[in-house]
Coordinates of C-alpha atoms in Angstrom, one line a residue:
X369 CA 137.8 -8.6 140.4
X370 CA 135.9 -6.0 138.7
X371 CA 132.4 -5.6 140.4
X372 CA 131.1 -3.2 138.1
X373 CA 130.1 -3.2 134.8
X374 CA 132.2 -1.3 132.0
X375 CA 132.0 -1.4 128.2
X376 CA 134.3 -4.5 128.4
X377 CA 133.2 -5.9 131.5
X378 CA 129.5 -6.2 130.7
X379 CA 128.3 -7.9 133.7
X380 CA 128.2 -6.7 137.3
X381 CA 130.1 -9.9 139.7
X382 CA 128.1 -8.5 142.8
X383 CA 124.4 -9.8 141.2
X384 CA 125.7 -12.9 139.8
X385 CA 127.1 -13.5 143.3
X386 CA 123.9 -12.3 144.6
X387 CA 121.6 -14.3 142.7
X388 CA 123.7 -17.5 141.6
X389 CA 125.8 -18.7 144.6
X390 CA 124.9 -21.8 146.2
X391 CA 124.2 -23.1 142.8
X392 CA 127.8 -22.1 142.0
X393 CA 130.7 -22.2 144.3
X394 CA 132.0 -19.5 143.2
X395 CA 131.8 -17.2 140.3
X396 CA 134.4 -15.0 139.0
X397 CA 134.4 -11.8 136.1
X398 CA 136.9 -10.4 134.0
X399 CA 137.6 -8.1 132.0
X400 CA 139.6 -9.5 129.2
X401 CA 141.5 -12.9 129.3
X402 CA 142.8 -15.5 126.4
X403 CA 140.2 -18.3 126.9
X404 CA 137.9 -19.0 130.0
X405 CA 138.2 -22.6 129.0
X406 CA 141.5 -22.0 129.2
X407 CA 141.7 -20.9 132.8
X408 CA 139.4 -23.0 134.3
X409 CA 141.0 -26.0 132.8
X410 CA 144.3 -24.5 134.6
X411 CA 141.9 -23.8 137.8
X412 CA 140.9 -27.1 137.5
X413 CA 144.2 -28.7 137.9
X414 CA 144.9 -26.4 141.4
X415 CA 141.8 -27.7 143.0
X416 CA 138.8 -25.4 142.1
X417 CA 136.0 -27.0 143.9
X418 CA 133.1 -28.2 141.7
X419 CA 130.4 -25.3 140.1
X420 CA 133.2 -23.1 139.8
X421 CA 132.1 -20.0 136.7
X422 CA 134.1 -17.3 135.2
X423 CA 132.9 -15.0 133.3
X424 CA 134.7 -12.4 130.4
X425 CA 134.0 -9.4 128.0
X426 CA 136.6 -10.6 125.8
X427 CA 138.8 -13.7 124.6
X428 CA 142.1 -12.9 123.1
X429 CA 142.4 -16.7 121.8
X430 CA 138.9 -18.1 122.5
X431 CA 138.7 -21.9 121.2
X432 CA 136.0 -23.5 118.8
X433 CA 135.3 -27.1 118.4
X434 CA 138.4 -29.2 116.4
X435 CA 141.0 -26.7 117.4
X436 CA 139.1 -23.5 115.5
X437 CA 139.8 -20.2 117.0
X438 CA 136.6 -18.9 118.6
X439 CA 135.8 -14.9 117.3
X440 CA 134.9 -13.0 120.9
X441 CA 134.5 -9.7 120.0
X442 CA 133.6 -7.4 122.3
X443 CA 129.5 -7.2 122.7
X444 CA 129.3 -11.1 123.7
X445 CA 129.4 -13.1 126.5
X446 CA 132.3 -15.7 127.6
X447 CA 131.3 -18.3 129.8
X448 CA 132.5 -21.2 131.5
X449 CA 131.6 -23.4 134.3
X450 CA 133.8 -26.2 135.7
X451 CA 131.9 -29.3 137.1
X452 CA 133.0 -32.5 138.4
X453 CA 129.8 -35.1 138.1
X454 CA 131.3 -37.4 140.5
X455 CA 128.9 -40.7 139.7
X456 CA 128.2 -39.9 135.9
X457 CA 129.5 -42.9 134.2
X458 CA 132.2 -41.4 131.9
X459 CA 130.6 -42.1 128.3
X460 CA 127.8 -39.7 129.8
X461 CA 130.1 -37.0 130.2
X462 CA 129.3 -35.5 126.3
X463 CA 125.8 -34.3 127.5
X464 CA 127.1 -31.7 129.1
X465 CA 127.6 -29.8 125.5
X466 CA 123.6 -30.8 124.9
X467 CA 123.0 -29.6 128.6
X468 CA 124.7 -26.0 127.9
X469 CA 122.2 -26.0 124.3
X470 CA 119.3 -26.4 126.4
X471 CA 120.9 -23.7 128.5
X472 CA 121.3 -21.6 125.9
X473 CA 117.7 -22.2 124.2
X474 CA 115.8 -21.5 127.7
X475 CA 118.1 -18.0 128.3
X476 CA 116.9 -17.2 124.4
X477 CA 113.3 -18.2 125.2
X478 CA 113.4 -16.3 128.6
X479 CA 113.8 -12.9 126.7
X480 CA 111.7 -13.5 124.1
X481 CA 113.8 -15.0 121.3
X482 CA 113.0 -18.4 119.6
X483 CA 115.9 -20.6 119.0
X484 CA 116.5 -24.0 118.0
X485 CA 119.7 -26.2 118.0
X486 CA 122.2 -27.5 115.9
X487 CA 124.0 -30.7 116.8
X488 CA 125.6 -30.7 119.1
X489 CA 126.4 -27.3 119.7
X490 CA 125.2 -24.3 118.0
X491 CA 122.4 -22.2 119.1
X492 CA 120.7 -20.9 115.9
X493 CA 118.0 -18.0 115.3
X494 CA 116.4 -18.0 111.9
X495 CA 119.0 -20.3 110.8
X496 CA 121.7 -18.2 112.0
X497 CA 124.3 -18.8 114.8
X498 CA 124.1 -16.6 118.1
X499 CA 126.3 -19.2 119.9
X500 CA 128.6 -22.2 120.5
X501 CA 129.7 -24.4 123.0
X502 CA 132.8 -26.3 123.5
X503 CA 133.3 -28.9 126.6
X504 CA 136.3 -30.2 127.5
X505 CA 137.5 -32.5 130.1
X506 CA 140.1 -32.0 132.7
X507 CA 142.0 -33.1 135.7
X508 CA 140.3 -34.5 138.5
X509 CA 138.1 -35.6 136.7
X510 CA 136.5 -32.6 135.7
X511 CA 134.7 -30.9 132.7
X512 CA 134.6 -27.3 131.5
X513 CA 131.5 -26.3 130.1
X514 CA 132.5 -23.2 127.6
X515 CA 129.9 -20.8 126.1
X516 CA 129.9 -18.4 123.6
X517 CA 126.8 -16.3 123.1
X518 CA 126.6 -12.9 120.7
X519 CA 124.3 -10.8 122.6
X520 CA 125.1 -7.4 120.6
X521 CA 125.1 -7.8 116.4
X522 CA 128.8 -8.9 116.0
X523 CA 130.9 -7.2 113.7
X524 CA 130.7 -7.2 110.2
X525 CA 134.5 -8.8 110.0
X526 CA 133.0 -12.4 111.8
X527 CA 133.6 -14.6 109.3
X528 CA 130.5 -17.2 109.4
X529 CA 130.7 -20.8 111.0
X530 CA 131.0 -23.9 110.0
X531 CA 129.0 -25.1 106.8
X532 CA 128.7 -21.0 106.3
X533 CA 126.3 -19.8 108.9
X534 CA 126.5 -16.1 109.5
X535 CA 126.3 -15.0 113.2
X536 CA 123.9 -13.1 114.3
X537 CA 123.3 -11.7 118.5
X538 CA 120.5 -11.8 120.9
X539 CA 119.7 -8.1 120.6
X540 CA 119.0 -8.5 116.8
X541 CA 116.1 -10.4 118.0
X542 CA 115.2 -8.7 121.5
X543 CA 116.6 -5.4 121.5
X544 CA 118.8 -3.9 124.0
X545 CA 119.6 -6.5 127.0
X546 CA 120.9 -6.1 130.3
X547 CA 124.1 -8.4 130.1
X548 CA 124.1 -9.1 133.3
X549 CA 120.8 -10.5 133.5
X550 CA 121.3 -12.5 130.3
X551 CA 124.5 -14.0 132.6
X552 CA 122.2 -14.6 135.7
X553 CA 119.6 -16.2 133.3
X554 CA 121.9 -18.7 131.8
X555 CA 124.4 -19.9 134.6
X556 CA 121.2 -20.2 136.1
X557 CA 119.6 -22.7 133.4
X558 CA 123.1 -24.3 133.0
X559 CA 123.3 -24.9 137.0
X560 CA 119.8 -26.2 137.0
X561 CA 120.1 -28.6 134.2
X562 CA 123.5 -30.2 135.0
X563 CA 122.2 -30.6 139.0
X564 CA 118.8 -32.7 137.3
X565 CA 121.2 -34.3 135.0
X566 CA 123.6 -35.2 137.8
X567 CA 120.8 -36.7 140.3
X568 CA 119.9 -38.9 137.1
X569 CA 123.2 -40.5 136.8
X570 CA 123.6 -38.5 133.8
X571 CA 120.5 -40.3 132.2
X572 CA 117.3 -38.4 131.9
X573 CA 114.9 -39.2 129.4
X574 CA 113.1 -36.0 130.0
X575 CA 116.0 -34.2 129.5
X576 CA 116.5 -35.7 126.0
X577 CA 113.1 -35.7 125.3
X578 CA 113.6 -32.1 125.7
X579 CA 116.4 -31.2 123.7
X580 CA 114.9 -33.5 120.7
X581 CA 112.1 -31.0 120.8
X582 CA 114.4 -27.9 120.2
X583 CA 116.6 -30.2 117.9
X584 CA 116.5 -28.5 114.1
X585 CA 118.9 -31.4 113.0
X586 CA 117.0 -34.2 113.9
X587 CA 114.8 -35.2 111.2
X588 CA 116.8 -32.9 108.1
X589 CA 118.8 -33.9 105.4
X590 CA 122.7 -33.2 106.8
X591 CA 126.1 -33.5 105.4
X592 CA 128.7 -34.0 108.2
X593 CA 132.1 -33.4 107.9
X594 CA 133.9 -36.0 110.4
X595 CA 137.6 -36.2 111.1
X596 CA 140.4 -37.0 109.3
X597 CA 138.5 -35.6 105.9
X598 CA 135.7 -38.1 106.3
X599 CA 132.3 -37.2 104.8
X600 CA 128.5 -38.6 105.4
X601 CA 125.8 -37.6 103.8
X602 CA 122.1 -38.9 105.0
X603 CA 118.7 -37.8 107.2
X604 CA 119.6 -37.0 111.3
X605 CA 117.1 -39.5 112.8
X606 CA 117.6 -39.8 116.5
X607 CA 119.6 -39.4 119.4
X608 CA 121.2 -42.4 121.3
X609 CA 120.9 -42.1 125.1
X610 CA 124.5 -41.0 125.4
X611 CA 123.8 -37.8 123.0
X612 CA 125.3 -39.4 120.1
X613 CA 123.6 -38.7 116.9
X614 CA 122.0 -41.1 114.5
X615 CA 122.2 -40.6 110.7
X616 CA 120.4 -42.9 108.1
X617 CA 122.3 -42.7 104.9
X618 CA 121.6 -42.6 101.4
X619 CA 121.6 -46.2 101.4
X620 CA 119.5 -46.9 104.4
X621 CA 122.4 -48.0 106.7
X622 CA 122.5 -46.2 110.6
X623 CA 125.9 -44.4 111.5
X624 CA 126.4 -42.8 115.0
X625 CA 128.4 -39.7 114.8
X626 CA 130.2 -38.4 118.0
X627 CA 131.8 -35.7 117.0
X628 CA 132.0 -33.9 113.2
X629 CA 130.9 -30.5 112.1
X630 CA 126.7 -31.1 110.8
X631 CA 125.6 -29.2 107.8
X632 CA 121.6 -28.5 107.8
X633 CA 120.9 -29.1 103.9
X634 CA 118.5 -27.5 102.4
X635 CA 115.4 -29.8 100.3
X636 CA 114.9 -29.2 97.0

């Protein structure tokens, strides 16, 4: 394990251990590896106890959401945490990928960058995307929490997100950041909000409440692409307690929407 930090490795293992175990049960850094989802899901499988994070500088085959590949370039951060919320009622389990957005607006805040979110997952800043999220479940049961922040400007050959959003880093916003506090500062939230979330049964109003506030799709005019080619168009209006989203369409009729890829429209 690399307890340093490099140009590739741009967070030092010692301080995360220092300021993050106890919340985590362990915490792990790497240079370069395929996908941290990836390994943690394999982790998982062995045995890795609960709160278990790894950390890397680059993803050779990083996953989005719907089987995309996930750009990592080098200038980012890769994270993933592995959690097993034993008495969350399964249909619960999705919050987790609302939890990490929440993570991810708080770390943004915490260094002076406004952000707001996306459904479910995308962390924008003046409408464009510093990061994603992609949860998966696992054996045991278990879910991996993966994160994928820009922190440096990526590179110009990032080809932009779903529904076009370009990507754009912390430091655009900030200017130069100290990786590994950015790290410490969002395992940290992470931690923090899945141990409230967790004590709740996986059912906190104020949690919600929360997120709704820093929710840029609720109340806008969306176009979401669903599986299998499916397409609705319509006004986000709320969130159901189980994170689902609610869409009113042009017709005045309520669809939930689990999963699908949400376009902010613009009004004209």
């Amino acid at each position: 394990m690399t307890s340093h930090p490099t140009p590739d490795v741009p967070v030092d293992v010692a301080v995360l251990r220092r300021e993050l175990l106890g919340r985590y049960a362990a915490i792990h850094v790497v240079e370069s590896t395929g996908s941290t989802n990836a390994d943690l899901r394999e982790a998982a499988a062995g045995g890795a106890p609960d709160r278990t994070a790894l950390v890397a500088g680059r993803q050779t085959a990083g996953q989005g959401r719907r089987g995309r590949s996930w750009a990592s370039p080098t200038g980012g951060l890769y994270v993933s945490a592995l959690f097993r919320p034993d008495g969350v009622p399964p249909a619960r389990l999705p919050w987790l990928t609302l939890l990490a957005g929440l993570a991810l607006v708080r770390t943004a805040r915490g260094f002076g960058v406004t952000a707001t979110l996306k459904w479910p997952n995308d962390l924008l800043v003046d409408g464009a995307k510093a990061a994603g999220v992609l949860a998966e479940g696992t054996a045991g049961p278990a879910v991996v929490v993966g994160i994928g922040l820009n922190v440096a400007e990526p590179p110009d050959d990032v080809e932009p997100g779903a529904g076009g959003l370009r990507p754009t880093g912390l430091e655009t916003h900030a200017g130069p950041l100290d990786r590994t506090a950015v790290a410490v500062a969002l395992l940290g939230e992470l931690a923090d909000l899945e141990e409230r979330w967790r004590r709740a049964g996986g059912d906190d109003p104020g949690l919600r409440a929360e997120y709704e506030r820093h929710c840029g799709t609720l109340g806008s005019p969306v176009r979401v692409e669903l599986a299998r080619d499916g397409l609705l168009l319509g006004t986000a209006r709320r969130l159901e307690p189980d994170g689902t989203l609610v869409v009113r369409d042009e017709r005045g009729a309520d669809h939930s929407v689990s999963a699908g890829d949400v376009v902010h429209l613009r009004v004209r």
